[in-house]
N, CA, C and O of each residue as an XYZ file, in Angstrom:
628
protein
N     154.250     81.811    170.694
C     153.136     82.578    171.244
C     151.838     81.797    171.018
O     151.517     81.434    169.886
N     151.109     81.546    172.078
C     149.886     80.752    171.968
C     148.695     81.624    171.592
O     148.617     82.800    171.947
N     147.778     81.009    170.866
C     146.546     81.692    170.491
C     145.437     81.186    171.398
O     145.183     79.983    171.470
N     144.776     82.109    172.091
C     143.632     81.769    172.931
C     142.371     82.246    172.215
O     142.399     83.185    171.419
N     141.270     81.574    172.522
C     140.006     81.888    171.862
C     139.025     82.455    172.875
O     138.911     81.963    173.997
N     138.320     83.499    172.457
C     137.357     84.166    173.311
C     136.139     84.510    172.466
O     136.253     84.711    171.257
N     134.971     84.578    173.103
C     133.738     84.913    172.393
C     132.872     85.788    173.285
O     132.902     85.668    174.510
N     132.101     86.668    172.661
C     131.273     87.573    173.435
C     130.060     88.079    172.691
O     129.884     87.834    171.498
N     129.227     88.794    173.431
C     128.007     89.399    172.891
C     128.045     90.891    173.196
O     128.218     91.301    174.344
N     127.882     91.692    172.152
C     127.833     93.146    172.264
C     126.380     93.582    172.106
O     125.845     93.579    170.997
N     125.741     93.957    173.214
C     124.372     94.473    173.122
C     124.414     95.886    172.567
O     125.319     96.663    172.870
N     123.418     96.204    171.747
C     123.293     97.577    171.256
C     121.832     97.976    171.273
O     120.929     97.141    171.218
N     121.630     99.284    171.351
C     120.278     99.834    171.300
C     120.335    101.140    170.520
O     121.381    101.776    170.395
N     119.183    101.509    170.006
C     119.064    102.755    169.246
C     118.242    103.720    170.077
O     117.038    103.532    170.255
N     118.897    104.754    170.585
C     118.199    105.799    171.338
C     118.248    107.035    170.449
O     117.706    107.009    169.344
N     118.870    108.099    170.890
C     119.062    109.258    170.009
C     120.144    108.936    168.989
O     120.293    109.636    167.988
N     120.884    107.889    169.246
C     121.916    107.367    168.356
C     122.150    105.921    168.737
O     121.355    105.328    169.467
N     123.213    105.364    168.255
C     123.550    103.978    168.558
C     124.349    103.908    169.857
O     125.309    104.657    170.034
N     123.959    103.013    170.765
C     124.670    102.824    172.034
C     124.996    101.351    172.213
O     124.267    100.481    171.736
N     126.105    101.075    172.910
C     126.522     99.709    173.213
C     126.690     99.552    174.717
O     126.998    100.509    175.427
N     126.484     98.332    175.188
C     126.627     98.019    176.609
C     128.014     97.437    176.851
O     128.393     96.439    176.239
N     128.766     98.068    177.747
C     130.110     97.619    178.093
C     130.210     97.391    179.589
O     129.460     97.975    180.371
N     131.144     96.537    179.977
C     131.397     96.271    181.379
C     132.787     96.745    181.767
O     133.752     96.534    181.033
N     132.885     97.391    182.932
C     134.190     97.820    183.444
C     134.851     96.622    184.112
O     134.245     95.969    184.961
N     136.088     96.332    183.732
C     136.779     95.158    184.255
C     136.966     95.278    185.755
O     137.397     96.315    186.259
N     136.642     94.215    186.458
C     136.698     94.206    187.898
C     138.072     93.853    188.444
O     138.977     93.463    187.706
N     138.198     93.998    189.728
C     139.444     93.651    190.408
C     140.311     94.865    190.669
O     140.094     95.934    190.100
N     141.290     94.690    191.532
C     142.104     95.823    191.971
C     143.001     96.425    190.879
O     143.390     97.589    190.978
N     143.326     95.657    189.855
C     144.204     96.188    188.811
C     143.513     97.220    187.928
O     144.179     98.043    187.300
N     142.186     97.184    187.876
C     141.421     98.091    187.016
C     140.645     99.136    187.805
O     140.032    100.020    187.207
N     140.657     99.061    189.116
C     139.778     99.878    189.957
C     139.881    101.380    189.697
O     138.867    102.077    189.729
N     141.073    101.887    189.443
C     141.253    103.331    189.266
C     141.455    103.728    187.810
O     141.885    104.845    187.520
N     141.144    102.812    186.894
C     141.311    103.103    185.463
C     139.951    103.206    184.810
O     138.995    102.552    185.226
N     139.871    104.041    183.773
C     138.627    104.176    183.026
C     138.878    103.986    181.530
O     138.265    103.119    180.907
N     139.767    104.780    180.955
C     140.078    104.644    179.526
C     140.701    103.277    179.285
O     141.619    102.872    179.998
N     140.206    102.577    178.293
C     140.683    101.243    177.902
C     140.502    100.197    179.006
O     141.177     99.168    178.996
N     139.602    100.450    179.951
C     139.379     99.521    181.059
C     137.994     98.875    181.000
O     137.571     98.219    181.952
N     137.298     99.058    179.893
C     135.974     98.486    179.714
C     136.066     97.399    178.650
O     137.006     97.370    177.855
N     135.080     96.506    178.646
C     135.139     95.352    177.757
C     133.751     94.946    177.277
O     132.740     95.210    177.929
N     133.734     94.303    176.129
C     132.546     93.589    175.686
C     132.415     92.374    176.613
O     133.423     91.721    176.883
N     131.227     92.048    177.105
C     131.092     90.837    177.916
C     131.523     89.614    177.098
O     130.900     89.273    176.093
N     132.592     88.967    177.545
C     133.197     87.889    176.766
C     134.022     87.003    177.680
O     134.213     87.301    178.858
N     134.501     85.916    177.118
C     135.369     85.038    177.877
C     135.962     83.957    177.005
O     135.553     83.759    175.861
N     136.933     83.263    177.566
C     137.665     82.249    176.812
C     136.903     80.931    176.747
O     136.064     80.622    177.593
N     137.231     80.169    175.710
C     136.653     78.839    175.514
C     137.648     77.990    174.731
O     138.613     78.506    174.167
N     137.403     76.691    174.704
C     138.218     75.747    173.940
C     137.415     75.323    172.711
O     136.373     74.683    172.853
N     137.881     75.670    171.501
C     137.108     75.373    170.284
C     136.793     73.891    170.086
O     135.798     73.558    169.442
N     137.623     72.995    170.629
C     137.361     71.559    170.498
C     136.245     71.091    171.431
O     135.715     69.993    171.265
N     135.891     71.920    172.409
C     134.918     71.514    173.416
C     133.594     72.278    173.350
O     132.587     71.815    173.886
N     133.589     73.442    172.699
C     132.408     74.314    172.721
C     132.431     75.216    171.497
O     133.500     75.630    171.049
N     131.260     75.522    170.955
C     131.209     76.461    169.834
C     131.402     77.888    170.348
O     131.131     78.187    171.511
N     131.865     78.739    169.476
C     132.070     80.147    169.857
C     130.746     80.779    170.294
O     130.711     81.535    171.265
N     129.669     80.475    169.588
C     128.382     81.073    169.936
C     127.892     80.601    171.308
O     127.388     81.400    172.097
N     128.039     79.316    171.589
C     127.642     78.804    172.906
C     128.486     79.461    173.997
O     127.973     79.823    175.056
N     129.775     79.612    173.731
C     130.671     80.253    174.708
C     130.281     81.712    174.926
O     130.309     82.197    176.057
N     129.917     82.415    173.854
C     129.525     83.823    173.979
C     128.314     83.961    174.900
O     128.288     84.836    175.765
N     127.314     83.100    174.717
C     126.130     83.150    175.571
C     126.450     82.786    177.009
O     125.971     83.435    177.939
N     127.261     81.748    177.196
C     127.642     81.318    178.545
C     128.413     82.412    179.269
O     128.148     82.700    180.436
N     129.367     83.021    178.574
C     130.193     84.060    179.198
C     129.379     85.304    179.537
O     129.602     85.920    180.579
N     128.447     85.679    178.681
C     127.567     86.820    178.973
C     126.836     86.552    180.278
O     126.796     87.405    181.165
N     126.261     85.365    180.389
C     125.526     84.982    181.586
C     126.438     84.959    182.818
O     126.044     85.438    183.881
N     127.651     84.408    182.688
C     128.576     84.344    183.822
C     129.039     85.733    184.260
O     129.144     86.006    185.456
N     129.315     86.602    183.302
C     129.850     87.916    183.650
C     128.786     88.877    184.156
O     129.057     89.682    185.047
N     127.572     88.807    183.599
C     126.532     89.763    183.968
C     125.455     89.174    184.882
O     124.643     89.910    185.443
N     125.450     87.855    185.029
C     124.429     87.228    185.857
C     123.058     87.242    185.227
O     122.054     87.064    185.917
N     123.001     87.454    183.913
C     121.743     87.493    183.169
C     121.950     86.797    181.832
O     123.045     86.855    181.273
N     120.916     86.138    181.306
C     121.060     85.553    179.974
C     121.080     86.647    178.903
O     120.658     87.778    179.144
N     121.570     86.295    177.737
C     121.528     87.226    176.609
C     120.058     87.504    176.308
O     119.280     86.562    176.154
N     119.661     88.768    176.220
C     118.262     89.074    175.895
C     117.874     88.506    174.529
O     118.719     88.298    173.659
N     116.580     88.263    174.369
C     116.081     87.774    173.090
C     116.384     88.785    171.993
O     116.314     89.996    172.205
N     116.713     88.275    170.843
C     116.985     89.118    169.684
C     117.850     88.360    168.695
O     118.437     87.328    169.020
N     117.918     88.885    167.495
C     118.735     88.272    166.449
C     120.221     88.427    166.783
O     120.670     89.510    167.158
N     120.967     87.353    166.647
C     122.422     87.374    166.840
C     123.056     87.731    165.500
O     122.955     86.971    164.537
N     123.700     88.871    165.444
C     124.338     89.356    164.215
C     125.837     89.121    164.333
O     126.498     89.716    165.184
N     126.363     88.269    163.496
C     127.785     87.958    163.536
C     128.635     89.150    163.126
O     128.437     89.724    162.055
N     129.578     89.519    163.978
C     130.504     90.616    163.661
C     131.889     90.093    163.290
O     132.775     90.876    162.947
N     132.080     88.776    163.356
C     133.334     88.189    162.911
C     134.391     88.061    163.994
O     134.131     88.220    165.187
N     135.598     87.764    163.519
C     136.749     87.514    164.389
C     137.751     88.654    164.296
O     137.974     89.212    163.222
N     138.351     88.994    165.427
C     139.440     89.966    165.491
C     140.532     89.322    166.341
O     140.253     88.770    167.405
N     141.767     89.394    165.871
C     142.889     88.857    166.632
C     143.737     90.012    167.154
O     144.017     90.971    166.435
N     144.137     89.902    168.414
C     144.938     90.962    169.021
C     145.820     90.405    170.120
O     145.601     89.296    170.608
N     146.824     91.185    170.506
C     147.720     90.797    171.593
C     147.008     90.912    172.924
O     146.284     91.874    173.178
N     147.226     89.900    173.784
C     146.592     89.890    175.093
C     147.544     89.226    176.072
O     147.790     88.023    175.988
N     148.072     89.998    176.985
C     149.044     89.447    177.931
C     150.301     89.021    177.198
O     150.918     89.808    176.480
N     150.669     87.773    177.388
C     151.882     87.261    176.749
C     151.599     86.510    175.460
O     152.504     85.919    174.870
N     150.347     86.528    175.019
C     149.990     85.774    173.826
C     149.078     86.565    172.916
O     149.022     87.794    172.968
N     148.361     85.826    172.076
C     147.409     86.434    171.168
C     146.041     85.838    171.462
O     145.914     84.695    171.901
N     145.018     86.656    171.202
C     143.647     86.220    171.433
C     142.856     86.419    170.150
O     142.974     87.454    169.495
N     142.053     85.428    169.795
C     141.096     85.567    168.705
C     139.719     85.704    169.330
O     139.222     84.784    169.979
N     139.111     86.862    169.126
C     137.812     87.162    169.706
C     136.750     87.104    168.622
O     136.906     87.699    167.556
N     135.668     86.383    168.899
C     134.510     86.288    168.010
C     133.342     86.940    168.739
O     133.057     86.608    169.890
N     132.665     87.873    168.064
C     131.590     88.628    168.723
C     130.322     88.636    167.872
O     130.359     88.720    166.645
N     129.199     88.544    168.583
C     127.881     88.734    167.982
C     127.266     89.981    168.599
O     127.489     90.278    169.773
N     126.494     90.704    167.806
C     125.742     91.854    168.301
C     124.281     91.437    168.427
O     123.753     90.711    167.584
N     123.638     91.909    169.490
C     122.216     91.651    169.703
C     121.567     92.974    170.076
O     122.013     93.663    170.994
N     120.500     93.323    169.348
C     119.783     94.559    169.676
C     118.803     94.275    170.807
O     117.867     93.491    170.656
N     119.035     94.923    171.934
C     118.186     94.728    173.109
C     118.508     95.809    174.126
O     119.593     96.392    174.113
N     117.557     96.067    175.000
C     117.803     96.990    176.098
C     118.010     96.152    177.352
O     117.368     95.117    177.531
N     118.895     96.599    178.204
C     119.158     95.892    179.457
C     119.461     96.950    180.506
O     120.282     97.842    180.290
N     118.793     96.840    181.633
C     118.991     97.790    182.718
C     120.264     97.409    183.479
O     120.309     96.337    184.081
N     121.301     98.255    183.470
C     122.541     97.930    184.181
C     122.336     97.615    185.664
O     123.144     96.900    186.258
N     121.273     98.136    186.265
C     121.015     97.874    187.686
C     120.638     96.412    187.941
O     120.707     95.952    189.081
N     120.244     95.683    186.906
C     119.877     94.270    187.051
C     121.082     93.338    187.046
O     120.951     92.162    187.385
N     122.246     93.839    186.671
C     123.441     93.006    186.533
C     123.925     92.526    187.906
O     124.039     93.305    188.852
N     124.204     91.232    187.984
C     124.775     90.609    189.182
C     126.040     89.891    188.702
O     125.977     88.733    188.290
N     127.186     90.575    188.753
C     128.384     90.021    188.108
C     128.908     88.756    188.778
O     128.774     88.548    189.984
N     129.517     87.917    187.924
C     130.240     86.763    188.434
C     131.509     87.247    189.125
O     131.868     88.420    189.025
N     132.183     86.347    189.823
C     133.380     86.726    190.566
C     134.559     85.827    190.192
O     134.389     84.771    189.583
N     135.745     86.270    190.570
C     136.952     85.476    190.415
C     137.815     85.680    191.653
O     137.652     86.657    192.383
N     138.731     84.752    191.878
C     139.650     84.859    193.012
C     141.057     85.106    192.506
O     141.456     84.597    191.459
N     141.804     85.897    193.266
C     143.215     86.098    192.976
C     143.942     86.433    194.275
O     143.338     86.879    195.251
N     145.236     86.210    194.260
C     146.032     86.564    195.422
C     146.119     88.086    195.499
O     146.550     88.744    194.551
N     145.697     88.644    196.657
C     145.727     90.093    196.819
C     145.880     90.437    198.292
O     145.172     89.882    199.132
N     146.777     91.325    198.611
C     147.800     91.932    197.751
C     148.802     90.890    197.232
O     148.922     89.794    197.778
N     149.517     91.266    196.161
C     150.477     90.332    195.558
C     151.475     89.793    196.596
O     151.941     90.517    197.476
N     151.774     88.533    196.464
C     152.756     87.828    197.300
C     152.373     87.825    198.794
O     153.230     87.632    199.657
N     151.088     88.039    199.086
C     150.631     88.050    200.483
C     150.208     86.663    200.957
O     150.128     86.400    202.157
N     149.940     85.780    199.994
C     149.425     84.470    200.338
C     147.932     84.464    200.631
O     147.371     83.406    200.920
N     147.278     85.613    200.565
C     145.839     85.711    200.829
C     145.063     85.768    199.517
O     145.434     86.492    198.593
N     143.996     85.004    199.452
C     143.132     85.022    198.278
C     141.959     85.959    198.553
O     141.399     85.966    199.649
N     141.603     86.738    197.558
C     140.468     87.657    197.669
C     139.552     87.443    196.473
O     139.997     87.033    195.401
N     138.276     87.722    196.667
C     137.289     87.562    195.605
C     136.899     88.937    195.064
O     136.691     89.883    195.824
N     136.804     89.028    193.733
C     136.467     90.287    193.069
C     135.434     90.020    191.980
O     135.377     88.913    191.444
N     134.603     91.034    191.642
C     133.662     90.866    190.536
C     134.412     90.860    189.199
O     135.378     91.601    189.018
N     133.953     90.013    188.264
C     134.561     90.005    186.932
C     134.364     91.358    186.252
O     135.257     91.874    185.580
N     133.181     91.910    186.443
C     132.840     93.232    185.919
C     132.263     94.003    187.100
O     131.309     93.542    187.727
N     132.832     95.183    187.416
C     132.342     95.884    188.610
C     131.247     96.902    188.323
O     130.602     97.388    189.252
N     131.028     97.231    187.063
C     129.890     98.066    186.683
C     129.652     97.941    185.183
O     130.547     97.568    184.424
N     128.442     98.257    184.779
C     128.014     98.122    183.393
C     127.312     99.414    183.006
O     126.599    100.007    183.816
N     127.517     99.855    181.755
C     126.833    101.073    181.325
C     126.712    101.098    179.813
O     127.395    100.370    179.094
N     125.815    101.965    179.358
C     125.602    102.193    177.924
C     126.433    103.390    177.485
O     126.527    104.385    178.203
N     127.042    103.291    176.290
C     127.849    104.379    175.735
C     127.571    104.553    174.246
O     127.347    103.584    173.520
N     127.592    105.822    173.805
C     127.557    106.054    172.363
C     128.875    105.536    171.786
O     129.826    105.309    172.534
N     128.942    105.348    170.468
C     130.105    104.696    169.871
C     131.407    105.478    170.054
O     132.462    104.870    170.232
N     131.355    106.803    170.014
C     132.585    107.585    170.209
C     133.128    107.409    171.627
O     134.331    107.224    171.812
N     132.252    107.465    172.619
C     132.685    107.270    174.002
C     133.150    105.838    174.208
O     134.149    105.603    174.888
N     132.439    104.882    173.629
C     132.814    103.473    173.750
C     134.215    103.238    173.186
O     134.965    102.414    173.710
N     134.566    103.950    172.133
C     135.901    103.805    171.536
C     136.989    104.157    172.550
O     138.033    103.507    172.587
N     136.755    105.170    173.363
C     137.722    105.567    174.398
C     137.735    104.569    175.554
O     138.783    104.329    176.153
N     136.593    103.992    175.868
C     136.461    103.110    177.030
C     137.019    101.710    176.769
O     137.638    101.110    177.648
N     136.798    101.198    175.564
C     137.179     99.821    175.241
C     138.684     99.635    175.141
O     139.417    100.550    174.766
N     139.128     98.439    175.482
C     140.513     98.068    175.226
C     140.771     98.084    173.728
O     139.871     97.798    172.937
N     141.980     98.414    173.339
C     142.335     98.622    171.929
C     141.960     97.441    171.027
O     141.474     97.647    169.915
N     142.179     96.224    171.489
C     141.912     95.056    170.666
C     140.452     94.860    170.322
O     140.133     94.214    169.324
N     139.549     95.413    171.143
C     138.114     95.238    170.914
C     137.480     96.382    170.130
O     136.337     96.269    169.688
N     138.199     97.464    169.958
C     137.630     98.635    169.276
C     137.141     98.372    167.855
O     136.163     98.989    167.435
N     137.783     97.478    167.096
C     137.281     97.236    165.731
C     135.816     96.813    165.687
O     135.145     97.021    164.676
N     135.314     96.224    166.764
C     133.925     95.786    166.756
C     132.938     96.944    166.686
O     131.810     96.760    166.231
N     133.329     98.107    167.117
C     132.436     99.269    167.014
C     132.219     99.644    165.552
O     131.095     99.936    165.143
N     133.298     99.637    164.763
C     133.170     99.906    163.330
C     132.438     98.772    162.618
O     131.631     99.016    161.721
N     132.721     97.527    163.022
C     132.038     96.388    162.408
C     130.540     96.460    162.676
O     129.744     96.143    161.792
N     130.145     96.868    163.871
C     128.731     97.030    164.192
C     128.110     98.127    163.331
O     127.050     97.935    162.734
N     128.776     99.273    163.273
C     128.275    100.390    162.476
C     128.111     99.980    161.024
O     127.095    100.292    160.402
N     129.101     99.284    160.475
C     129.041     98.820    159.078
C     127.906     97.826    158.872
O     127.192     97.885    157.871
N     127.744     96.917    159.820
C     126.712     95.880    159.720
C     125.306     96.482    159.723
O     124.401     95.975    159.060
N     125.137     97.571    160.481
C     123.823     98.195    160.588
C     123.558     99.208    159.483
O     122.440     99.701    159.331
N     124.596     99.512    158.716
C     124.452    100.441    157.597
C     124.350    101.856    158.059
O     124.224    102.765    157.240
């Protein structure tokens, strides 16, 4: 089983409580799903070619079409989880900032759709972005990323 590396940035803000910004995974496989279909803006990288922090910033920009807002990068550490046919090690930083979801211009990817049709179609990497309180975010996030909500809460005291 191969280990893949991924890095991301979890934006948070303090309103009436703590909220995090998540992206709903794009493409036809996620279109009708909500629970466990949202993600921290993140993506894969090769540790021999790029630092995790550089990859986290690059992936945020690629997925949301915006740079990471200014603010202190708070390391939340690494979490390893099953992903597809392998394992993924995800490294995440939290940044306190506000971002208007209407400003997001998501990156895209291509895949054969419908399956075995021979036709390639383009889809957004993230089809929508929104702010959620931590309890709601726990339901929305994929299981492997949920530990970051507790790590954020612990880090902020």
